[in-house]
């Protein structure tokens, strides 16, 4: 009987990034991100993680300041760090994620590169970042969008299904946001938006 651990195999995302289990020491691509599978969401196998990483790969440079809302396992923060981001703040309300998050920073040898905040993303007030990524769910994202009104960042929203696109688009328009790009994987989507 295979456990889910045995099914955690390396997954290549975009051109430069492979997500692999913590016990695998092979080099697969330019950027190799190790994840200790925990109960926390985010081994890179979920479509929305995949989509968020594709957009981060396009947007993150070595001057980027990144805010990762609903960081979970920390995978998007870790990827941002490997892509060169100098400042990363990661926000997560679920205390069950903290240990897994910290473990993942240690196995990727970037403990000092990322700041973790155990907080509700809807209470977060500082949006002075170049890139904001939120891989959460439709209900929270709908509440988050008004908080992002006027924010001068590239914003990545995912955790969304294709059927969520209209309600999210409408909320964006209401808050003077334009949608630059929507990418899809299976029934999931990620949206890159910015304030107009």
PDB file of C-alpha atoms in Angstrom:
ATOM      1  CA  UNK A   1       0.000   0.000   0.000  1.00  0.00           C
ATOM      2  CA  UNK A   2       1.602   3.238  -1.163  1.00  0.00           C
ATOM      3  CA  UNK A   3       1.444   6.127   1.254  1.00  0.00           C
ATOM      4  CA  UNK A   4       1.160   9.677  -0.055  1.00  0.00           C
ATOM      5  CA  UNK A   5       4.810  10.078   0.927  1.00  0.00           C
ATOM      6  CA  UNK A   6       5.794   7.516  -1.684  1.00  0.00           C
ATOM      7  CA  UNK A   7       3.769   9.391  -4.255  1.00  0.00           C
ATOM      8  CA  UNK A   8       5.612  12.651  -3.566  1.00  0.00           C
ATOM      9  CA  UNK A   9       7.871  12.708  -6.590  1.00  0.00           C
ATOM     10  CA  UNK A  10       9.819  15.653  -8.024  1.00  0.00           C
ATOM     11  CA  UNK A  11       7.675  18.018 -10.045  1.00  0.00           C
ATOM     12  CA  UNK A  12       9.095  20.466 -12.568  1.00  0.00           C
ATOM     13  CA  UNK A  13       7.376  23.837 -12.837  1.00  0.00           C
ATOM     14  CA  UNK A  14       8.111  26.391 -15.521  1.00  0.00           C
ATOM     15  CA  UNK A  15      11.620  26.397 -16.966  1.00  0.00           C
ATOM     16  CA  UNK A  16      13.793  26.655 -13.902  1.00  0.00           C
ATOM     17  CA  UNK A  17      12.121  25.169 -10.853  1.00  0.00           C
ATOM     18  CA  UNK A  18      11.689  21.665  -9.447  1.00  0.00           C
ATOM     19  CA  UNK A  19       9.832  20.930  -6.214  1.00  0.00           C
ATOM     20  CA  UNK A  20      11.124  17.780  -4.552  1.00  0.00           C
ATOM     21  CA  UNK A  21      10.700  15.887  -1.299  1.00  0.00           C
ATOM     22  CA  UNK A  22      13.106  16.757   1.508  1.00  0.00           C
ATOM     23  CA  UNK A  23      14.884  13.400   1.305  1.00  0.00           C
ATOM     24  CA  UNK A  24      15.771  13.707  -2.398  1.00  0.00           C
ATOM     25  CA  UNK A  25      19.262  15.142  -2.930  1.00  0.00           C
ATOM     26  CA  UNK A  26      19.320  15.085  -6.723  1.00  0.00           C
ATOM     27  CA  UNK A  27      19.696  18.259  -8.775  1.00  0.00           C
ATOM     28  CA  UNK A  28      16.870  18.485 -11.291  1.00  0.00           C
ATOM     29  CA  UNK A  29      16.957  22.052 -12.501  1.00  0.00           C
ATOM     30  CA  UNK A  30      18.438  25.457 -11.829  1.00  0.00           C
ATOM     31  CA  UNK A  31      16.261  25.926  -8.719  1.00  0.00           C
ATOM     32  CA  UNK A  32      15.509  22.914  -6.502  1.00  0.00           C
ATOM     33  CA  UNK A  33      13.053  23.535  -3.673  1.00  0.00           C
ATOM     34  CA  UNK A  34      12.760  20.857  -1.007  1.00  0.00           C
ATOM     35  CA  UNK A  35       9.496  20.408   0.874  1.00  0.00           C
ATOM     36  CA  UNK A  36       8.951  18.230   3.931  1.00  0.00           C
ATOM     37  CA  UNK A  37       5.474  16.844   3.360  1.00  0.00           C
ATOM     38  CA  UNK A  38       3.314  17.777   6.301  1.00  0.00           C
ATOM     39  CA  UNK A  39      -0.364  18.254   6.888  1.00  0.00           C
ATOM     40  CA  UNK A  40       0.105  21.778   5.609  1.00  0.00           C
ATOM     41  CA  UNK A  41      -1.053  22.471   2.102  1.00  0.00           C
ATOM     42  CA  UNK A  42       1.579  22.949  -0.541  1.00  0.00           C
ATOM     43  CA  UNK A  43       3.861  20.254  -1.911  1.00  0.00           C
ATOM     44  CA  UNK A  44       3.827  21.819  -5.367  1.00  0.00           C
ATOM     45  CA  UNK A  45       1.492  19.153  -6.667  1.00  0.00           C
ATOM     46  CA  UNK A  46      -1.657  21.210  -6.382  1.00  0.00           C
ATOM     47  CA  UNK A  47      -2.588  23.068  -9.548  1.00  0.00           C
ATOM     48  CA  UNK A  48      -2.846  26.441  -7.805  1.00  0.00           C
ATOM     49  CA  UNK A  49       0.645  26.128  -6.313  1.00  0.00           C
ATOM     50  CA  UNK A  50       1.866  25.350  -9.799  1.00  0.00           C
ATOM     51  CA  UNK A  51       0.098  28.381 -11.292  1.00  0.00           C
ATOM     52  CA  UNK A  52       1.360  30.738  -8.577  1.00  0.00           C
ATOM     53  CA  UNK A  53       4.937  29.551  -9.125  1.00  0.00           C
ATOM     54  CA  UNK A  54       4.646  30.103 -12.885  1.00  0.00           C
ATOM     55  CA  UNK A  55       3.604  33.710 -12.264  1.00  0.00           C
ATOM     56  CA  UNK A  56       6.275  34.256  -9.593  1.00  0.00           C
ATOM     57  CA  UNK A  57       8.892  32.976 -12.018  1.00  0.00           C
ATOM     58  CA  UNK A  58       7.759  35.637 -14.482  1.00  0.00           C
ATOM     59  CA  UNK A  59       7.595  38.489 -11.958  1.00  0.00           C
ATOM     60  CA  UNK A  60      10.217  38.051  -9.234  1.00  0.00           C
ATOM     61  CA  UNK A  61      13.593  39.725  -9.676  1.00  0.00           C
ATOM     62  CA  UNK A  62      16.462  40.377  -7.290  1.00  0.00           C
ATOM     63  CA  UNK A  63      14.937  43.695  -6.220  1.00  0.00           C
ATOM     64  CA  UNK A  64      11.473  42.280  -5.486  1.00  0.00           C
ATOM     65  CA  UNK A  65       9.841  42.558  -2.100  1.00  0.00           C
ATOM     66  CA  UNK A  66       7.276  39.783  -1.795  1.00  0.00           C
ATOM     67  CA  UNK A  67       4.263  39.353   0.483  1.00  0.00           C
ATOM     68  CA  UNK A  68       2.932  35.776   0.636  1.00  0.00           C
ATOM     69  CA  UNK A  69      -0.594  35.746   2.065  1.00  0.00           C
ATOM     70  CA  UNK A  70      -1.755  32.355   3.346  1.00  0.00           C
ATOM     71  CA  UNK A  71       1.724  30.887   3.047  1.00  0.00           C
ATOM     72  CA  UNK A  72       0.915  27.408   4.416  1.00  0.00           C
ATOM     73  CA  UNK A  73       4.018  25.248   3.920  1.00  0.00           C
ATOM     74  CA  UNK A  74       5.947  28.317   2.765  1.00  0.00           C
ATOM     75  CA  UNK A  75       6.499  26.939  -0.718  1.00  0.00           C
ATOM     76  CA  UNK A  76       5.750  30.205  -2.560  1.00  0.00           C
ATOM     77  CA  UNK A  77       7.950  32.201  -0.191  1.00  0.00           C
ATOM     78  CA  UNK A  78      10.809  29.745  -0.643  1.00  0.00           C
ATOM     79  CA  UNK A  79      10.463  29.863  -4.426  1.00  0.00           C
ATOM     80  CA  UNK A  80      10.486  33.684  -4.268  1.00  0.00           C
ATOM     81  CA  UNK A  81      13.685  33.577  -2.250  1.00  0.00           C
ATOM     82  CA  UNK A  82      15.368  31.256  -4.764  1.00  0.00           C
ATOM     83  CA  UNK A  83      14.222  33.549  -7.575  1.00  0.00           C
ATOM     84  CA  UNK A  84      16.225  36.295  -5.889  1.00  0.00           C
ATOM     85  CA  UNK A  85      13.740  38.219  -3.758  1.00  0.00           C
ATOM     86  CA  UNK A  86      15.540  40.063  -0.946  1.00  0.00           C
ATOM     87  CA  UNK A  87      12.560  40.672   1.350  1.00  0.00           C
ATOM     88  CA  UNK A  88       9.774  38.176   1.926  1.00  0.00           C
ATOM     89  CA  UNK A  89       7.017  38.384   4.515  1.00  0.00           C
ATOM     90  CA  UNK A  90       4.838  35.292   4.920  1.00  0.00           C
ATOM     91  CA  UNK A  91       1.452  35.455   6.635  1.00  0.00           C
ATOM     92  CA  UNK A  92      -0.502  32.434   7.850  1.00  0.00           C
ATOM     93  CA  UNK A  93      -3.295  32.139  10.428  1.00  0.00           C
ATOM     94  CA  UNK A  94      -3.184  28.347  10.845  1.00  0.00           C
ATOM     95  CA  UNK A  95      -0.789  27.495  13.681  1.00  0.00           C
ATOM     96  CA  UNK A  96      -0.607  23.884  12.419  1.00  0.00           C
ATOM     97  CA  UNK A  97       1.472  25.181   9.502  1.00  0.00           C
ATOM     98  CA  UNK A  98       4.180  26.885  11.555  1.00  0.00           C
ATOM     99  CA  UNK A  99       6.364  23.878  12.279  1.00  0.00           C
ATOM    100  CA  UNK A 100       6.224  22.634   8.684  1.00  0.00           C
ATOM    101  CA  UNK A 101       6.961  26.151   7.412  1.00  0.00           C
ATOM    102  CA  UNK A 102      10.037  26.455   9.657  1.00  0.00           C
ATOM    103  CA  UNK A 103      11.260  22.970   8.692  1.00  0.00           C
ATOM    104  CA  UNK A 104      10.992  23.864   5.015  1.00  0.00           C
ATOM    105  CA  UNK A 105      13.097  26.996   5.510  1.00  0.00           C
ATOM    106  CA  UNK A 106      15.753  24.974   7.319  1.00  0.00           C
ATOM    107  CA  UNK A 107      16.006  22.220   4.697  1.00  0.00           C
ATOM    108  CA  UNK A 108      16.347  24.885   1.995  1.00  0.00           C
ATOM    109  CA  UNK A 109      18.988  26.693   4.112  1.00  0.00           C
ATOM    110  CA  UNK A 110      17.142  30.024   4.078  1.00  0.00           C
ATOM    111  CA  UNK A 111      16.026  30.357   7.706  1.00  0.00           C
ATOM    112  CA  UNK A 112      17.074  34.004   7.826  1.00  0.00           C
ATOM    113  CA  UNK A 113      15.606  35.083   4.512  1.00  0.00           C
ATOM    114  CA  UNK A 114      11.881  34.961   5.277  1.00  0.00           C
ATOM    115  CA  UNK A 115       9.801  36.593   8.014  1.00  0.00           C
ATOM    116  CA  UNK A 116       6.817  34.598   9.288  1.00  0.00           C
ATOM    117  CA  UNK A 117       3.726  36.279  10.757  1.00  0.00           C
ATOM    118  CA  UNK A 118       1.021  34.201  12.430  1.00  0.00           C
ATOM    119  CA  UNK A 119      -1.841  36.463  11.473  1.00  0.00           C
ATOM    120  CA  UNK A 120      -5.133  36.690   9.606  1.00  0.00           C
ATOM    121  CA  UNK A 121      -4.497  37.923   6.041  1.00  0.00           C
ATOM    122  CA  UNK A 122      -7.647  40.055   6.250  1.00  0.00           C
ATOM    123  CA  UNK A 123      -6.138  41.947   9.210  1.00  0.00           C
ATOM    124  CA  UNK A 124      -2.851  42.600   7.386  1.00  0.00           C
ATOM    125  CA  UNK A 125      -2.348  46.304   6.705  1.00  0.00           C
ATOM    126  CA  UNK A 126       1.085  46.778   5.085  1.00  0.00           C
ATOM    127  CA  UNK A 127       1.032  46.323   1.313  1.00  0.00           C
ATOM    128  CA  UNK A 128       4.282  48.085   0.448  1.00  0.00           C
ATOM    129  CA  UNK A 129       5.633  45.253  -1.724  1.00  0.00           C
ATOM    130  CA  UNK A 130       6.462  44.712  -5.380  1.00  0.00           C
ATOM    131  CA  UNK A 131       4.628  41.403  -5.526  1.00  0.00           C
ATOM    132  CA  UNK A 132       1.760  40.111  -3.430  1.00  0.00           C
ATOM    133  CA  UNK A 133       0.724  36.487  -3.827  1.00  0.00           C
ATOM    134  CA  UNK A 134      -2.401  34.981  -2.261  1.00  0.00           C
ATOM    135  CA  UNK A 135      -3.148  31.300  -2.800  1.00  0.00           C
ATOM    136  CA  UNK A 136      -6.151  31.001  -0.538  1.00  0.00           C
ATOM    137  CA  UNK A 137      -9.769  30.529  -1.595  1.00  0.00           C
ATOM    138  CA  UNK A 138     -12.478  32.511  -3.299  1.00  0.00           C
ATOM    139  CA  UNK A 139     -14.274  33.725  -0.162  1.00  0.00           C
ATOM    140  CA  UNK A 140     -11.159  35.151   1.451  1.00  0.00           C
ATOM    141  CA  UNK A 141      -9.889  36.606  -1.820  1.00  0.00           C
ATOM    142  CA  UNK A 142     -13.198  38.440  -2.358  1.00  0.00           C
ATOM    143  CA  UNK A 143     -12.742  40.055   1.068  1.00  0.00           C
ATOM    144  CA  UNK A 144      -9.050  40.720   0.436  1.00  0.00           C
ATOM    145  CA  UNK A 145      -9.436  42.599  -2.873  1.00  0.00           C
ATOM    146  CA  UNK A 146     -10.906  45.799  -1.323  1.00  0.00           C
ATOM    147  CA  UNK A 147      -7.911  45.886   1.076  1.00  0.00           C
ATOM    148  CA  UNK A 148      -5.621  45.913  -1.974  1.00  0.00           C
ATOM    149  CA  UNK A 149      -7.301  48.858  -3.662  1.00  0.00           C
ATOM    150  CA  UNK A 150      -4.705  51.418  -4.761  1.00  0.00           C
ATOM    151  CA  UNK A 151      -1.803  49.143  -3.832  1.00  0.00           C
ATOM    152  CA  UNK A 152       1.181  49.540  -6.166  1.00  0.00           C
ATOM    153  CA  UNK A 153       2.098  45.888  -6.555  1.00  0.00           C
ATOM    154  CA  UNK A 154       1.796  43.056  -8.988  1.00  0.00           C
ATOM    155  CA  UNK A 155      -0.822  40.880  -7.320  1.00  0.00           C
ATOM    156  CA  UNK A 156      -1.214  37.138  -7.920  1.00  0.00           C
ATOM    157  CA  UNK A 157      -4.517  35.614  -6.832  1.00  0.00           C
ATOM    158  CA  UNK A 158      -5.108  31.873  -6.894  1.00  0.00           C
ATOM    159  CA  UNK A 159      -6.811  29.074  -5.038  1.00  0.00           C
ATOM    160  CA  UNK A 160      -9.559  29.830  -7.525  1.00  0.00           C
ATOM    161  CA  UNK A 161     -11.629  27.675  -9.832  1.00  0.00           C
ATOM    162  CA  UNK A 162     -12.579  28.666 -13.382  1.00  0.00           C
ATOM    163  CA  UNK A 163     -16.125  29.233 -12.167  1.00  0.00           C
ATOM    164  CA  UNK A 164     -14.847  31.844  -9.671  1.00  0.00           C
ATOM    165  CA  UNK A 165     -13.423  34.031 -12.420  1.00  0.00           C
ATOM    166  CA  UNK A 166     -16.478  36.226 -12.966  1.00  0.00           C
ATOM    167  CA  UNK A 167     -17.063  37.101  -9.311  1.00  0.00           C
ATOM    168  CA  UNK A 168     -13.367  37.840  -8.768  1.00  0.00           C
ATOM    169  CA  UNK A 169     -13.180  39.927 -11.968  1.00  0.00           C
ATOM    170  CA  UNK A 170     -16.203  41.945 -10.900  1.00  0.00           C
ATOM    171  CA  UNK A 171     -14.714  42.586  -7.462  1.00  0.00           C
ATOM    172  CA  UNK A 172     -11.455  43.680  -9.109  1.00  0.00           C
ATOM    173  CA  UNK A 173     -13.256  46.131 -11.394  1.00  0.00           C
ATOM    174  CA  UNK A 174     -15.216  47.560  -8.462  1.00  0.00           C
ATOM    175  CA  UNK A 175     -11.899  48.294  -6.741  1.00  0.00           C
ATOM    176  CA  UNK A 176     -10.150  49.829  -9.771  1.00  0.00           C
ATOM    177  CA  UNK A 177      -8.011  46.807 -10.478  1.00  0.00           C
ATOM    178  CA  UNK A 178      -7.232  45.511 -13.929  1.00  0.00           C
ATOM    179  CA  UNK A 179      -6.568  41.916 -14.793  1.00  0.00           C
ATOM    180  CA  UNK A 180      -3.311  41.526 -16.717  1.00  0.00           C
ATOM    181  CA  UNK A 181      -3.319  37.786 -17.129  1.00  0.00           C
ATOM    182  CA  UNK A 182      -5.285  34.671 -16.293  1.00  0.00           C
ATOM    183  CA  UNK A 183      -3.606  31.276 -16.542  1.00  0.00           C
ATOM    184  CA  UNK A 184      -5.296  27.915 -16.085  1.00  0.00           C
ATOM    185  CA  UNK A 185      -4.401  24.364 -15.135  1.00  0.00           C
ATOM    186  CA  UNK A 186      -7.203  21.808 -15.231  1.00  0.00           C
ATOM    187  CA  UNK A 187     -10.190  23.466 -13.545  1.00  0.00           C
ATOM    188  CA  UNK A 188      -8.046  25.952 -11.586  1.00  0.00           C
ATOM    189  CA  UNK A 189      -6.995  29.499 -12.436  1.00  0.00           C
ATOM    190  CA  UNK A 190      -4.528  32.125 -11.251  1.00  0.00           C
ATOM    191  CA  UNK A 191      -4.983  35.838 -11.963  1.00  0.00           C
ATOM    192  CA  UNK A 192      -2.346  38.518 -12.120  1.00  0.00           C
ATOM    193  CA  UNK A 193      -3.899  41.891 -11.323  1.00  0.00           C
ATOM    194  CA  UNK A 194      -2.852  45.430 -10.502  1.00  0.00           C
ATOM    195  CA  UNK A 195      -4.396  48.725  -9.455  1.00  0.00           C
ATOM    196  CA  UNK A 196      -5.202  51.049 -12.305  1.00  0.00           C
TER     197      UNK A 196
END
